[in-house]
C-alpha atoms as a printed R data frame, in Angstrom:
    type eleno elety resid chain resno       x      y       z
1   ATOM     1    CA   MET     A     1 -57.493 42.623 161.045
2   ATOM     2    CA   ASN     A     2 -54.059 41.512 162.543
3   ATOM     3    CA   ASP     A     3 -51.684 44.032 161.949
4   ATOM     4    CA   SER     A     4 -48.790 40.895 162.020
5   ATOM     5    CA   TYR     A     5 -47.119 40.323 158.629
6   ATOM     6    CA   THR     A     6 -44.170 37.716 157.468
7   ATOM     7    CA   LYS     A     7 -41.228 38.916 155.451
8   ATOM     8    CA   ARG     A     8 -42.503 35.744 153.060
9   ATOM     9    CA   GLN     A     9 -45.626 37.917 152.568
10  ATOM    10    CA   ILE     A    10 -43.870 41.534 152.152
11  ATOM    11    CA   ARG     A    11 -41.473 39.635 149.798
12  ATOM    12    CA   GLU     A    12 -44.154 38.332 147.594
13  ATOM    13    CA   ILE     A    13 -46.074 41.739 147.400
14  ATOM    14    CA   THR     A    14 -42.804 43.227 146.636
15  ATOM    15    CA   GLY     A    15 -42.525 40.776 143.451
16  ATOM    16    CA   ARG     A    16 -45.734 41.556 142.468
17  ATOM    17    CA   TYR     A    17 -44.355 44.766 141.540
18  ATOM    18    CA   GLY     A    18 -41.055 43.167 139.594
19  ATOM    19    CA   LEU     A    19 -38.792 43.900 142.324
20  ATOM    20    CA   ILE     A    20 -36.731 41.650 144.568
21  ATOM    21    CA   PRO     A    21 -36.038 42.642 148.283
22  ATOM    22    CA   VAL     A    22 -32.579 42.556 149.720
23  ATOM    23    CA   ARG     A    23 -34.078 43.567 152.825
24  ATOM    24    CA   SER     A    24 -37.297 44.815 154.641
25  ATOM    25    CA   GLU     A    25 -38.090 46.343 157.961
26  ATOM    26    CA   PRO     A    26 -41.493 47.294 159.581
27  ATOM    27    CA   VAL     A    27 -42.040 50.790 160.613
28  ATOM    28    CA   SER     A    28 -44.581 52.009 163.271
29  ATOM    29    CA   SER     A    29 -46.728 55.148 163.195
30  ATOM    30    CA   LEU     A    30 -47.409 57.053 166.471
31  ATOM    31    CA   TYR     A    31 -50.951 54.855 166.797
32  ATOM    32    CA   ARG     A    32 -50.268 52.017 164.437
33  ATOM    33    CA   ARG     A    33 -47.547 49.009 164.608
34  ATOM    34    CA   ASN     A    34 -46.632 47.950 161.243
35  ATOM    35    CA   ALA     A    35 -47.894 50.881 159.635
36  ATOM    36    CA   VAL     A    36 -45.681 50.435 156.648
37  ATOM    37    CA   PHE     A    37 -42.598 48.373 155.607
38  ATOM    38    CA   LYS     A    38 -39.302 49.767 154.392
39  ATOM    39    CA   VAL     A    39 -38.158 47.375 151.278
40  ATOM    40    CA   HIS     A    40 -34.480 47.519 150.166
41  ATOM    41    CA   THR     A    41 -34.091 46.500 146.770
42  ATOM    42    CA   GLN     A    42 -30.984 46.534 144.098
43  ATOM    43    CA   SER     A    43 -32.989 49.694 142.264
44  ATOM    44    CA   GLY     A    44 -33.933 51.600 145.161
45  ATOM    45    CA   THR     A    45 -35.799 51.714 148.439
46  ATOM    46    CA   TYR     A    46 -39.683 51.644 148.534
47  ATOM    47    CA   ALA     A    47 -42.253 51.479 151.097
48  ATOM    48    CA   VAL     A    48 -44.946 48.756 151.262
49  ATOM    49    CA   LYS     A    49 -48.332 49.788 153.112
50  ATOM    50    CA   PRO     A    50 -51.288 48.102 154.498
51  ATOM    51    CA   PHE     A    51 -54.180 50.021 153.405
52  ATOM    52    CA   LEU     A    52 -56.345 50.990 155.977
53  ATOM    53    CA   ARG     A    53 -60.280 50.671 155.716
54  ATOM    54    CA   GLN     A    54 -62.369 53.621 156.715
55  ATOM    55    CA   PRO     A    55 -65.262 51.314 158.645
56  ATOM    56    CA   SER     A    56 -67.244 54.811 158.762
57  ATOM    57    CA   LEU     A    57 -67.716 54.683 154.973
58  ATOM    58    CA   GLY     A    58 -69.575 51.246 154.930
59  ATOM    59    CA   SER     A    59 -67.948 50.005 151.950
60  ATOM    60    CA   SER     A    60 -65.267 47.091 151.832
61  ATOM    61    CA   ALA     A    61 -61.201 47.712 151.603
62  ATOM    62    CA   VAL     A    62 -61.327 46.382 148.109
63  ATOM    63    CA   HIS     A    63 -63.789 49.109 147.049
64  ATOM    64    CA   GLN     A    64 -62.015 51.766 148.895
65  ATOM    65    CA   ILE     A    65 -58.690 51.351 147.641
66  ATOM    66    CA   GLY     A    66 -60.385 50.911 144.116
67  ATOM    67    CA   THR     A    67 -61.595 54.682 144.760
68  ATOM    68    CA   THR     A    68 -57.920 55.970 146.368
69  ATOM    69    CA   ALA     A    69 -56.268 54.490 143.307
70  ATOM    70    CA   LYS     A    70 -58.515 56.309 140.732
71  ATOM    71    CA   TYR     A    71 -57.787 59.585 142.404
72  ATOM    72    CA   VAL     A    72 -54.212 58.968 142.962
73  ATOM    73    CA   LYS     A    73 -53.759 57.973 139.224
74  ATOM    74    CA   LEU     A    74 -55.688 61.482 138.555
75  ATOM    75    CA   LEU     A    75 -52.904 63.301 140.567
76  ATOM    76    CA   ALA     A    76 -50.261 61.397 138.801
77  ATOM    77    CA   ASP     A    77 -51.795 62.321 135.278
78  ATOM    78    CA   SER     A    78 -52.258 66.238 136.335
79  ATOM    79    CA   GLY     A    79 -48.287 66.295 137.291
80  ATOM    80    CA   PHE     A    80 -49.041 66.744 140.989
81  ATOM    81    CA   SER     A    81 -45.419 66.173 142.369
82  ATOM    82    CA   HIS     A    82 -45.806 66.327 146.214
83  ATOM    83    CA   MET     A    83 -46.927 62.611 146.552
84  ATOM    84    CA   PRO     A    84 -44.488 59.593 146.447
85  ATOM    85    CA   LYS     A    85 -44.698 57.985 142.871
86  ATOM    86    CA   TRP     A    86 -47.052 54.794 143.237
87  ATOM    87    CA   LEU     A    87 -45.623 51.885 141.537
88  ATOM    88    CA   THR     A    88 -47.864 49.627 139.307
89  ATOM    89    CA   THR     A    89 -48.040 45.493 139.645
90  ATOM    90    CA   ARG     A    90 -47.217 43.250 136.702
91  ATOM    91    CA   SER     A    91 -51.260 43.189 136.252
92  ATOM    92    CA   GLY     A    92 -51.165 46.926 135.420
93  ATOM    93    CA   LYS     A    93 -52.921 47.919 139.045
94  ATOM    94    CA   LEU     A    94 -51.600 50.675 141.802
95  ATOM    95    CA   TRP     A    95 -52.705 47.836 144.413
96  ATOM    96    CA   THR     A    96 -52.499 44.694 145.076
97  ATOM    97    CA   LEU     A    97 -54.366 41.770 147.526
98  ATOM    98    CA   SER     A    98 -52.516 39.843 150.071
99  ATOM    99    CA   HIS     A    99 -54.334 37.558 152.545
100 ATOM   100    CA   GLY     A   100 -57.505 39.503 152.261
101 ATOM   101    CA   ARG     A   101 -55.924 42.931 152.568
102 ATOM   102    CA   PRO     A   102 -54.878 45.607 149.923
103 ATOM   103    CA   PHE     A   103 -51.485 46.765 149.780
104 ATOM   104    CA   TYR     A   104 -49.852 49.467 147.628
105 ATOM   105    CA   MET     A   105 -46.203 50.528 147.097
106 ATOM   106    CA   THR     A   106 -44.509 54.184 146.777
107 ATOM   107    CA   THR     A   107 -41.169 54.976 146.413
108 ATOM   108    CA   TRP     A   108 -39.645 55.652 149.722
109 ATOM   109    CA   ILE     A   109 -39.306 59.398 150.988
110 ATOM   110    CA   SER     A   110 -36.254 60.157 153.409
111 ATOM   111    CA   GLY     A   111 -36.039 63.721 154.922
112 ATOM   112    CA   ARG     A   112 -36.866 65.679 157.666
113 ATOM   113    CA   GLY     A   113 -39.864 67.445 158.887
114 ATOM   114    CA   MET     A   114 -41.524 71.120 158.734
115 ATOM   115    CA   GLU     A   115 -39.152 73.482 160.777
116 ATOM   116    CA   LYS     A   116 -39.508 77.019 159.219
117 ATOM   117    CA   PRO     A   117 -41.901 79.170 157.472
118 ATOM   118    CA   GLU     A   118 -40.705 78.132 154.053
119 ATOM   119    CA   ASP     A   119 -41.675 75.023 154.539
120 ATOM   120    CA   PHE     A   120 -45.237 75.630 155.653
121 ATOM   121    CA   GLU     A   121 -45.726 77.569 152.514
122 ATOM   122    CA   GLN     A   122 -44.565 74.730 150.367
123 ATOM   123    CA   LEU     A   123 -47.053 72.806 152.282
124 ATOM   124    CA   GLY     A   124 -49.491 75.652 151.610
125 ATOM   125    CA   ARG     A   125 -48.780 75.649 147.517
126 ATOM   126    CA   ALA     A   126 -49.140 72.164 147.639
127 ATOM   127    CA   LEU     A   127 -52.591 71.765 149.194
128 ATOM   128    CA   ALA     A   128 -53.871 74.449 146.991
129 ATOM   129    CA   THR     A   129 -52.510 72.515 143.865
130 ATOM   130    CA   LEU     A   130 -54.249 69.566 144.973
131 ATOM   131    CA   HIS     A   131 -57.260 71.244 145.575
132 ATOM   132    CA   LEU     A   132 -57.381 72.817 142.527
133 ATOM   133    CA   THR     A   133 -56.727 69.626 140.799
134 ATOM   134    CA   PRO     A   134 -58.737 69.221 137.386
135 ATOM   135    CA   GLY     A   135 -60.824 66.094 137.335
136 ATOM   136    CA   LEU     A   136 -63.800 64.948 134.741
137 ATOM   137    CA   GLY     A   137 -66.000 63.192 137.166
138 ATOM   138    CA   LEU     A   138 -65.431 64.726 140.398
139 ATOM   139    CA   ARG     A   139 -69.123 65.334 141.960
140 ATOM   140    CA   THR     A   140 -70.445 65.841 145.352
141 ATOM   141    CA   LYS     A   141 -74.541 65.507 145.794
142 ATOM   142    CA   GLY     A   142 -74.183 68.397 148.044
143 ATOM   143    CA   SER     A   143 -71.689 70.438 150.114
144 ATOM   144    CA   PRO     A   144 -69.001 68.487 151.553
145 ATOM   145    CA   THR     A   145 -68.567 70.987 153.895
146 ATOM   146    CA   LEU     A   146 -71.833 71.239 155.219
147 ATOM   147    CA   GLU     A   147 -72.215 67.323 155.752
148 ATOM   148    CA   GLN     A   148 -69.051 67.525 157.649
149 ATOM   149    CA   ILE     A   149 -70.500 70.415 159.769
150 ATOM   150    CA   ARG     A   150 -73.442 68.104 160.541
151 ATOM   151    CA   LEU     A   151 -71.647 65.272 161.631
152 ATOM   152    CA   TRP     A   152 -69.746 67.610 163.998
153 ATOM   153    CA   GLN     A   153 -72.702 69.091 165.164
154 ATOM   154    CA   VAL     A   154 -73.622 65.615 166.231
155 ATOM   155    CA   LYS     A   155 -70.231 64.893 168.443
156 ATOM   156    CA   ASP     A   156 -70.940 68.680 170.011
157 ATOM   157    CA   GLN     A   157 -74.244 67.519 171.030
158 ATOM   158    CA   LEU     A   158 -72.726 64.215 172.522
159 ATOM   159    CA   PHE     A   159 -69.979 66.202 174.207
160 ATOM   160    CA   ARG     A   160 -72.381 68.418 176.325
161 ATOM   161    CA   LYS     A   161 -74.247 65.179 177.207
162 ATOM   162    CA   ARG     A   162 -71.343 63.351 178.419
163 ATOM   163    CA   MET     A   163 -70.016 66.579 179.889
164 ATOM   164    CA   ALA     A   164 -72.922 67.182 182.241
165 ATOM   165    CA   GLN     A   165 -72.686 63.712 183.507
166 ATOM   166    CA   ALA     A   166 -68.892 64.060 184.175
167 ATOM   167    CA   LEU     A   167 -69.754 66.839 185.805
168 ATOM   168    CA   GLN     A   168 -71.663 65.007 188.718
169 ATOM   169    CA   PRO     A   169 -69.548 63.718 191.824
170 ATOM   170    CA   GLY     A   170 -66.973 61.529 190.914
171 ATOM   171    CA   GLY     A   171 -66.983 61.426 187.160
172 ATOM   172    CA   ARG     A   172 -64.488 61.209 184.385
173 ATOM   173    CA   ASN     A   173 -62.380 64.093 184.067
174 ATOM   174    CA   ARG     A   174 -64.422 66.218 185.988
175 ATOM   175    CA   ARG     A   175 -61.356 68.313 186.856
176 ATOM   176    CA   TRP     A   176 -60.610 69.008 182.966
177 ATOM   177    CA   LEU     A   177 -64.344 69.822 182.389
178 ATOM   178    CA   LYS     A   178 -65.011 72.134 184.726
179 ATOM   179    CA   LYS     A   179 -61.811 74.325 184.042
180 ATOM   180    CA   TYR     A   180 -62.352 74.149 179.991
181 ATOM   181    CA   GLY     A   181 -65.834 72.402 179.477
182 ATOM   182    CA   LYS     A   182 -67.762 75.864 179.210
183 ATOM   183    CA   THR     A   183 -65.123 77.221 176.722
184 ATOM   184    CA   CYS     A   184 -65.265 74.727 174.542
185 ATOM   185    CA   THR     A   185 -69.336 74.970 174.458
186 ATOM   186    CA   ARG     A   186 -68.682 78.807 173.686
187 ATOM   187    CA   LEU     A   187 -66.322 78.010 171.083
188 ATOM   188    CA   SER     A   188 -68.682 75.645 169.113
189 ATOM   189    CA   ASP     A   189 -71.487 78.023 169.710
190 ATOM   190    CA   ARG     A   190 -69.734 80.894 168.228
191 ATOM   191    CA   ALA     A   191 -68.737 78.989 165.213
192 ATOM   192    CA   TRP     A   192 -72.628 77.594 164.586
193 ATOM   193    CA   ALA     A   193 -73.517 81.278 164.829
194 ATOM   194    CA   ILE     A   194 -71.111 82.496 162.243
195 ATOM   195    CA   LEU     A   195 -71.954 79.494 160.096
196 ATOM   196    CA   LYS     A   196 -75.896 80.817 159.813
197 ATOM   197    CA   SER     A   197 -74.366 84.137 158.000
198 ATOM   198    CA   PRO     A   198 -75.732 84.845 154.415
199 ATOM   199    CA   GLU     A   199 -72.364 85.229 153.072
200 ATOM   200    CA   LEU     A   200 -71.442 81.326 154.752
201 ATOM   201    CA   VAL     A   201 -74.940 80.188 153.574
202 ATOM   202    CA   GLY     A   202 -74.362 81.330 150.252
203 ATOM   203    CA   LEU     A   203 -70.755 79.708 150.090
204 ATOM   204    CA   LEU     A   204 -72.047 76.463 151.010
205 ATOM   205    CA   LYS     A   205 -74.514 76.534 148.407
206 ATOM   206    CA   ARG     A   206 -72.181 77.180 145.804
207 ATOM   207    CA   GLU     A   207 -69.401 74.534 147.033
208 ATOM   208    CA   TRP     A   208 -71.116 71.392 145.526
209 ATOM   209    CA   SER     A   209 -70.428 73.063 142.122
210 ATOM   210    CA   ARG     A   210 -66.612 73.223 142.713
211 ATOM   211    CA   PRO     A   211 -65.256 69.639 144.057
212 ATOM   212    CA   ALA     A   212 -61.951 69.395 145.353
213 ATOM   213    CA   LEU     A   213 -59.884 66.883 146.276
214 ATOM   214    CA   ILE     A   214 -58.441 66.512 149.544
215 ATOM   215    CA   HIS     A   215 -55.806 64.459 151.503
216 ATOM   216    CA   ASN     A   216 -57.766 64.174 154.620
217 ATOM   217    CA   ASP     A   217 -55.351 63.401 156.839
218 ATOM   218    CA   ILE     A   218 -52.467 66.284 156.722
219 ATOM   219    CA   THR     A   219 -50.488 65.963 159.803
220 ATOM   220    CA   SER     A   220 -46.645 66.315 160.714
221 ATOM   221    CA   PRO     A   221 -45.800 63.102 160.400
222 ATOM   222    CA   ASN     A   222 -47.254 62.964 156.793
223 ATOM   223    CA   VAL     A   223 -45.222 65.660 155.457
224 ATOM   224    CA   ILE     A   224 -41.798 65.294 155.022
225 ATOM   225    CA   ILE     A   225 -39.188 67.752 153.224
226 ATOM   226    CA   SER     A   226 -36.607 65.676 151.352
227 ATOM   227    CA   GLY     A   227 -32.789 66.508 151.194
228 ATOM   228    CA   GLU     A   228 -33.766 68.233 148.088
229 ATOM   229    CA   ASN     A   229 -36.060 70.804 149.751
230 ATOM   230    CA   GLN     A   230 -38.727 69.336 147.889
231 ATOM   231    CA   LEU     A   231 -42.175 68.731 150.184
232 ATOM   232    CA   PHE     A   232 -43.963 65.315 150.186
233 ATOM   233    CA   ILE     A   233 -46.991 64.306 151.528
234 ATOM   234    CA   ILE     A   234 -47.071 60.845 152.299
235 ATOM   235    CA   ASP     A   235 -50.153 57.818 153.539
236 ATOM   236    CA   TRP     A   236 -53.004 59.021 150.796
237 ATOM   237    CA   ASP     A   237 -55.230 55.975 152.334
238 ATOM   238    CA   HIS     A   238 -57.988 58.715 152.988
239 ATOM   239    CA   ILE     A   239 -57.818 60.828 149.815
240 ATOM   240    CA   LYS     A   240 -61.451 61.625 148.643
241 ATOM   241    CA   VAL     A   241 -63.831 64.054 147.116
242 ATOM   242    CA   GLY     A   242 -64.352 66.564 149.998
243 ATOM   243    CA   SER     A   243 -64.012 70.095 151.506
244 ATOM   244    CA   ALA     A   244 -61.204 71.850 150.773
245 ATOM   245    CA   TYR     A   245 -61.912 74.251 153.631
246 ATOM   246    CA   VAL     A   246 -62.150 71.163 156.567
247 ATOM   247    CA   ASP     A   247 -58.874 70.187 154.809
248 ATOM   248    CA   ILE     A   248 -56.977 73.462 155.335
249 ATOM   249    CA   ALA     A   249 -58.182 73.945 159.159
250 ATOM   250    CA   LYS     A   250 -57.129 70.526 159.926
251 ATOM   251    CA   ALA     A   251 -53.888 70.977 158.249
252 ATOM   252    CA   LEU     A   252 -53.515 74.431 160.409
253 ATOM   253    CA   MET     A   253 -54.564 72.405 163.653
254 ATOM   254    CA   ASN     A   254 -52.318 69.648 163.200
255 ATOM   255    CA   THR     A   255 -49.026 70.527 161.719
256 ATOM   256    CA   THR     A   256 -48.336 74.526 162.988
257 ATOM   257    CA   GLN     A   257 -48.129 73.918 166.540
258 ATOM   258    CA   PHE     A   258 -49.867 76.809 166.979
259 ATOM   259    CA   ASN     A   259 -46.949 79.186 165.797
260 ATOM   260    CA   PRO     A   260 -48.227 82.242 164.178
261 ATOM   261    CA   ASP     A   261 -45.045 82.256 161.626
262 ATOM   262    CA   PHE     A   262 -46.325 78.896 160.097
263 ATOM   263    CA   ILE     A   263 -49.947 79.607 160.172
264 ATOM   264    CA   LEU     A   264 -49.371 82.726 158.379
265 ATOM   265    CA   ALA     A   265 -46.735 80.992 156.318
266 ATOM   266    CA   LEU     A   266 -49.008 78.077 155.426
267 ATOM   267    CA   LEU     A   267 -51.935 80.449 154.574
268 ATOM   268    CA   LYS     A   268 -49.397 82.633 152.406
269 ATOM   269    CA   GLY     A   269 -48.367 79.854 150.325
270 ATOM   270    CA   TYR     A   270 -52.032 78.569 149.581
271 ATOM   271    CA   GLU     A   271 -53.152 81.916 148.685
272 ATOM   272    CA   GLU     A   272 -50.274 81.836 146.063
273 ATOM   273    CA   VAL     A   273 -51.464 79.472 144.376
274 ATOM   274    CA   ASN     A   274 -55.699 79.886 145.638
275 ATOM   275    CA   PRO     A   275 -57.026 83.055 146.793
276 ATOM   276    CA   LEU     A   276 -59.373 82.865 149.070
277 ATOM   277    CA   GLU     A   277 -62.435 85.010 149.427
278 ATOM   278    CA   ARG     A   278 -63.066 86.954 152.572
279 ATOM   279    CA   ALA     A   279 -66.093 84.259 153.344
280 ATOM   280    CA   GLN     A   280 -63.642 81.346 152.723
281 ATOM   281    CA   ARG     A   281 -61.469 82.778 155.328
282 ATOM   282    CA   LYS     A   282 -64.051 83.077 157.690
283 ATOM   283    CA   LEU     A   283 -65.349 79.647 157.076
284 ATOM   284    CA   ILE     A   284 -61.880 78.290 157.394
285 ATOM   285    CA   TYR     A   285 -61.690 80.348 160.560
286 ATOM   286    CA   CYS     A   286 -64.697 78.965 162.048
287 ATOM   287    CA   LEU     A   287 -63.781 75.123 161.290
288 ATOM   288    CA   TYR     A   288 -60.394 76.025 162.970
289 ATOM   289    CA   GLY     A   289 -61.921 76.797 166.257
290 ATOM   290    CA   LEU     A   290 -64.059 74.076 166.872
291 ATOM   291    CA   PRO     A   291 -62.716 71.908 169.708
292 ATOM   292    CA   ARG     A   292 -62.688 68.461 167.937
293 ATOM   293    CA   GLU     A   293 -59.961 67.163 169.997
294 ATOM   294    CA   ALA     A   294 -61.937 67.584 173.666
295 ATOM   295    CA   TRP     A   295 -65.339 65.794 171.646
296 ATOM   296    CA   GLN     A   296 -62.756 62.966 170.810
297 ATOM   297    CA   ALA     A   297 -61.031 62.657 173.739
298 ATOM   298    CA   ILE     A   298 -64.344 62.617 175.864
299 ATOM   299    CA   ARG     A   299 -66.019 60.064 173.991
300 ATOM   300    CA   SER     A   300 -63.657 57.491 175.194
301 ATOM   301    CA   PRO     A   301 -62.814 59.136 178.735
302 ATOM   302    CA   LYS     A   302 -61.019 55.879 179.807
303 ATOM   303    CA   GLY     A   303 -58.757 55.447 176.752
304 ATOM   304    CA   LYS     A   304 -54.989 56.192 177.247
305 ATOM   305    CA   ARG     A   305 -55.352 58.010 173.815
306 ATOM   306    CA   SER     A   306 -58.042 60.017 175.286
307 ATOM   307    CA   GLN     A   307 -56.288 61.049 178.247
308 ATOM   308    CA   GLU     A   308 -53.368 62.236 176.397
309 ATOM   309    CA   MET     A   309 -55.126 64.209 174.094
310 ATOM   310    CA   LEU     A   310 -56.717 66.172 177.475
311 ATOM   311    CA   ARG     A   311 -53.048 66.647 178.599
312 ATOM   312    CA   ILE     A   312 -52.234 68.171 175.264
313 ATOM   313    CA   LEU     A   313 -55.393 70.553 175.045
314 ATOM   314    CA   GLU     A   314 -54.580 71.851 178.862
315 ATOM   315    CA   GLN     A   315 -50.874 72.412 177.798
316 ATOM   316    CA   THR     A   316 -51.830 74.144 174.703
317 ATOM   317    CA   TRP     A   317 -55.010 76.045 175.425
318 ATOM   318    CA   PRO     A   318 -53.594 79.787 175.960
319 ATOM   319    CA   LEU     A   319 -51.682 79.119 172.532
320 ATOM   320    CA   ARG     A   320 -54.999 77.674 170.961
321 ATOM   321    CA   LEU     A   321 -56.719 80.794 171.825
322 ATOM   322    CA   ASP     A   322 -53.986 82.987 170.560
323 ATOM   323    CA   ALA     A   323 -53.799 81.038 167.400
324 ATOM   324    CA   MET     A   324 -57.776 81.377 166.952
325 ATOM   325    CA   LYS     A   325 -57.491 85.468 167.439
326 ATOM   326    CA   LEU     A   326 -54.768 85.287 164.909
327 ATOM   327    CA   LEU     A   327 -57.022 83.627 162.174
328 ATOM   328    CA   ALA     A   328 -59.808 85.825 163.228
329 ATOM   329    CA   ASP     A   329 -57.898 89.121 162.218
330 ATOM   330    CA   TRP     A   330 -56.683 87.264 159.113
331 ATOM   331    CA   SER     A   331 -60.503 86.305 158.429
332 ATOM   332    CA   ASN     A   332 -61.387 89.953 158.590
333 ATOM   333    CA   GLN     A   333 -58.508 91.503 156.035
């Protein structure tokens, strides 16, 4: 869908929430133009955000925003304090439809990024609180972690096929794959082997009875420390009932920059709220070690973003291996 929006459209959306904009300005994210609109009103500053449909779910954007709003309300009712306040329209809904696309409106959060271990401890506590949110009606048909693992195993298989093709003379990314490809497959093989251990098989079988709400997109740009030193997580488009272990592993990979102090601080904060058993620690370590960025980059080898991912992978490879060793030691404590 076109990401161009007129000021009139943003003004109309803001009006549905009972507010009159003084001015508005588009704000782009790393990968998306006009990702959100910063709207200034006489009563404060707010964010108007176009809701991003997930094509992989197969359902409509309206259905998805309805589910998202249900989970956001559940969080708000439980007193979760690490999410911007979602505004309610004049008709009592947490979202509105404009030109066929859902939008939602929240308070605007200003602040800084995470810079010190204490910030990562806050993030760990916030994630644990999110994962422990009580909610009637949260159900899964099976283990959400096992479901995600099966999807990743398919991506791993595709990576191996593409790697075999790319290693032929003239293949795209041949140099990178000759240097790192076998290590990627060894990391995957190690994770798949550990996941077959009886303690992890038993853990995954029990997971369906402990559903968790997850943010599903914890990245550095989505975490803000306010002027009052309060941590806020923004961009809740992908919230769902899913795997807390996947959520933690992704958060570690996407926020800590492989810094040992940041990694341990996030895990310390998490376990202050939700202590982890040895099997749970081992599962997080396994999921963290999977070379997901390499799978994604090789999937579209000609894309500019893929080339950037491979460049970052090469630059950070030693740090990644050190971080995996740190998590391996942590999982055995």
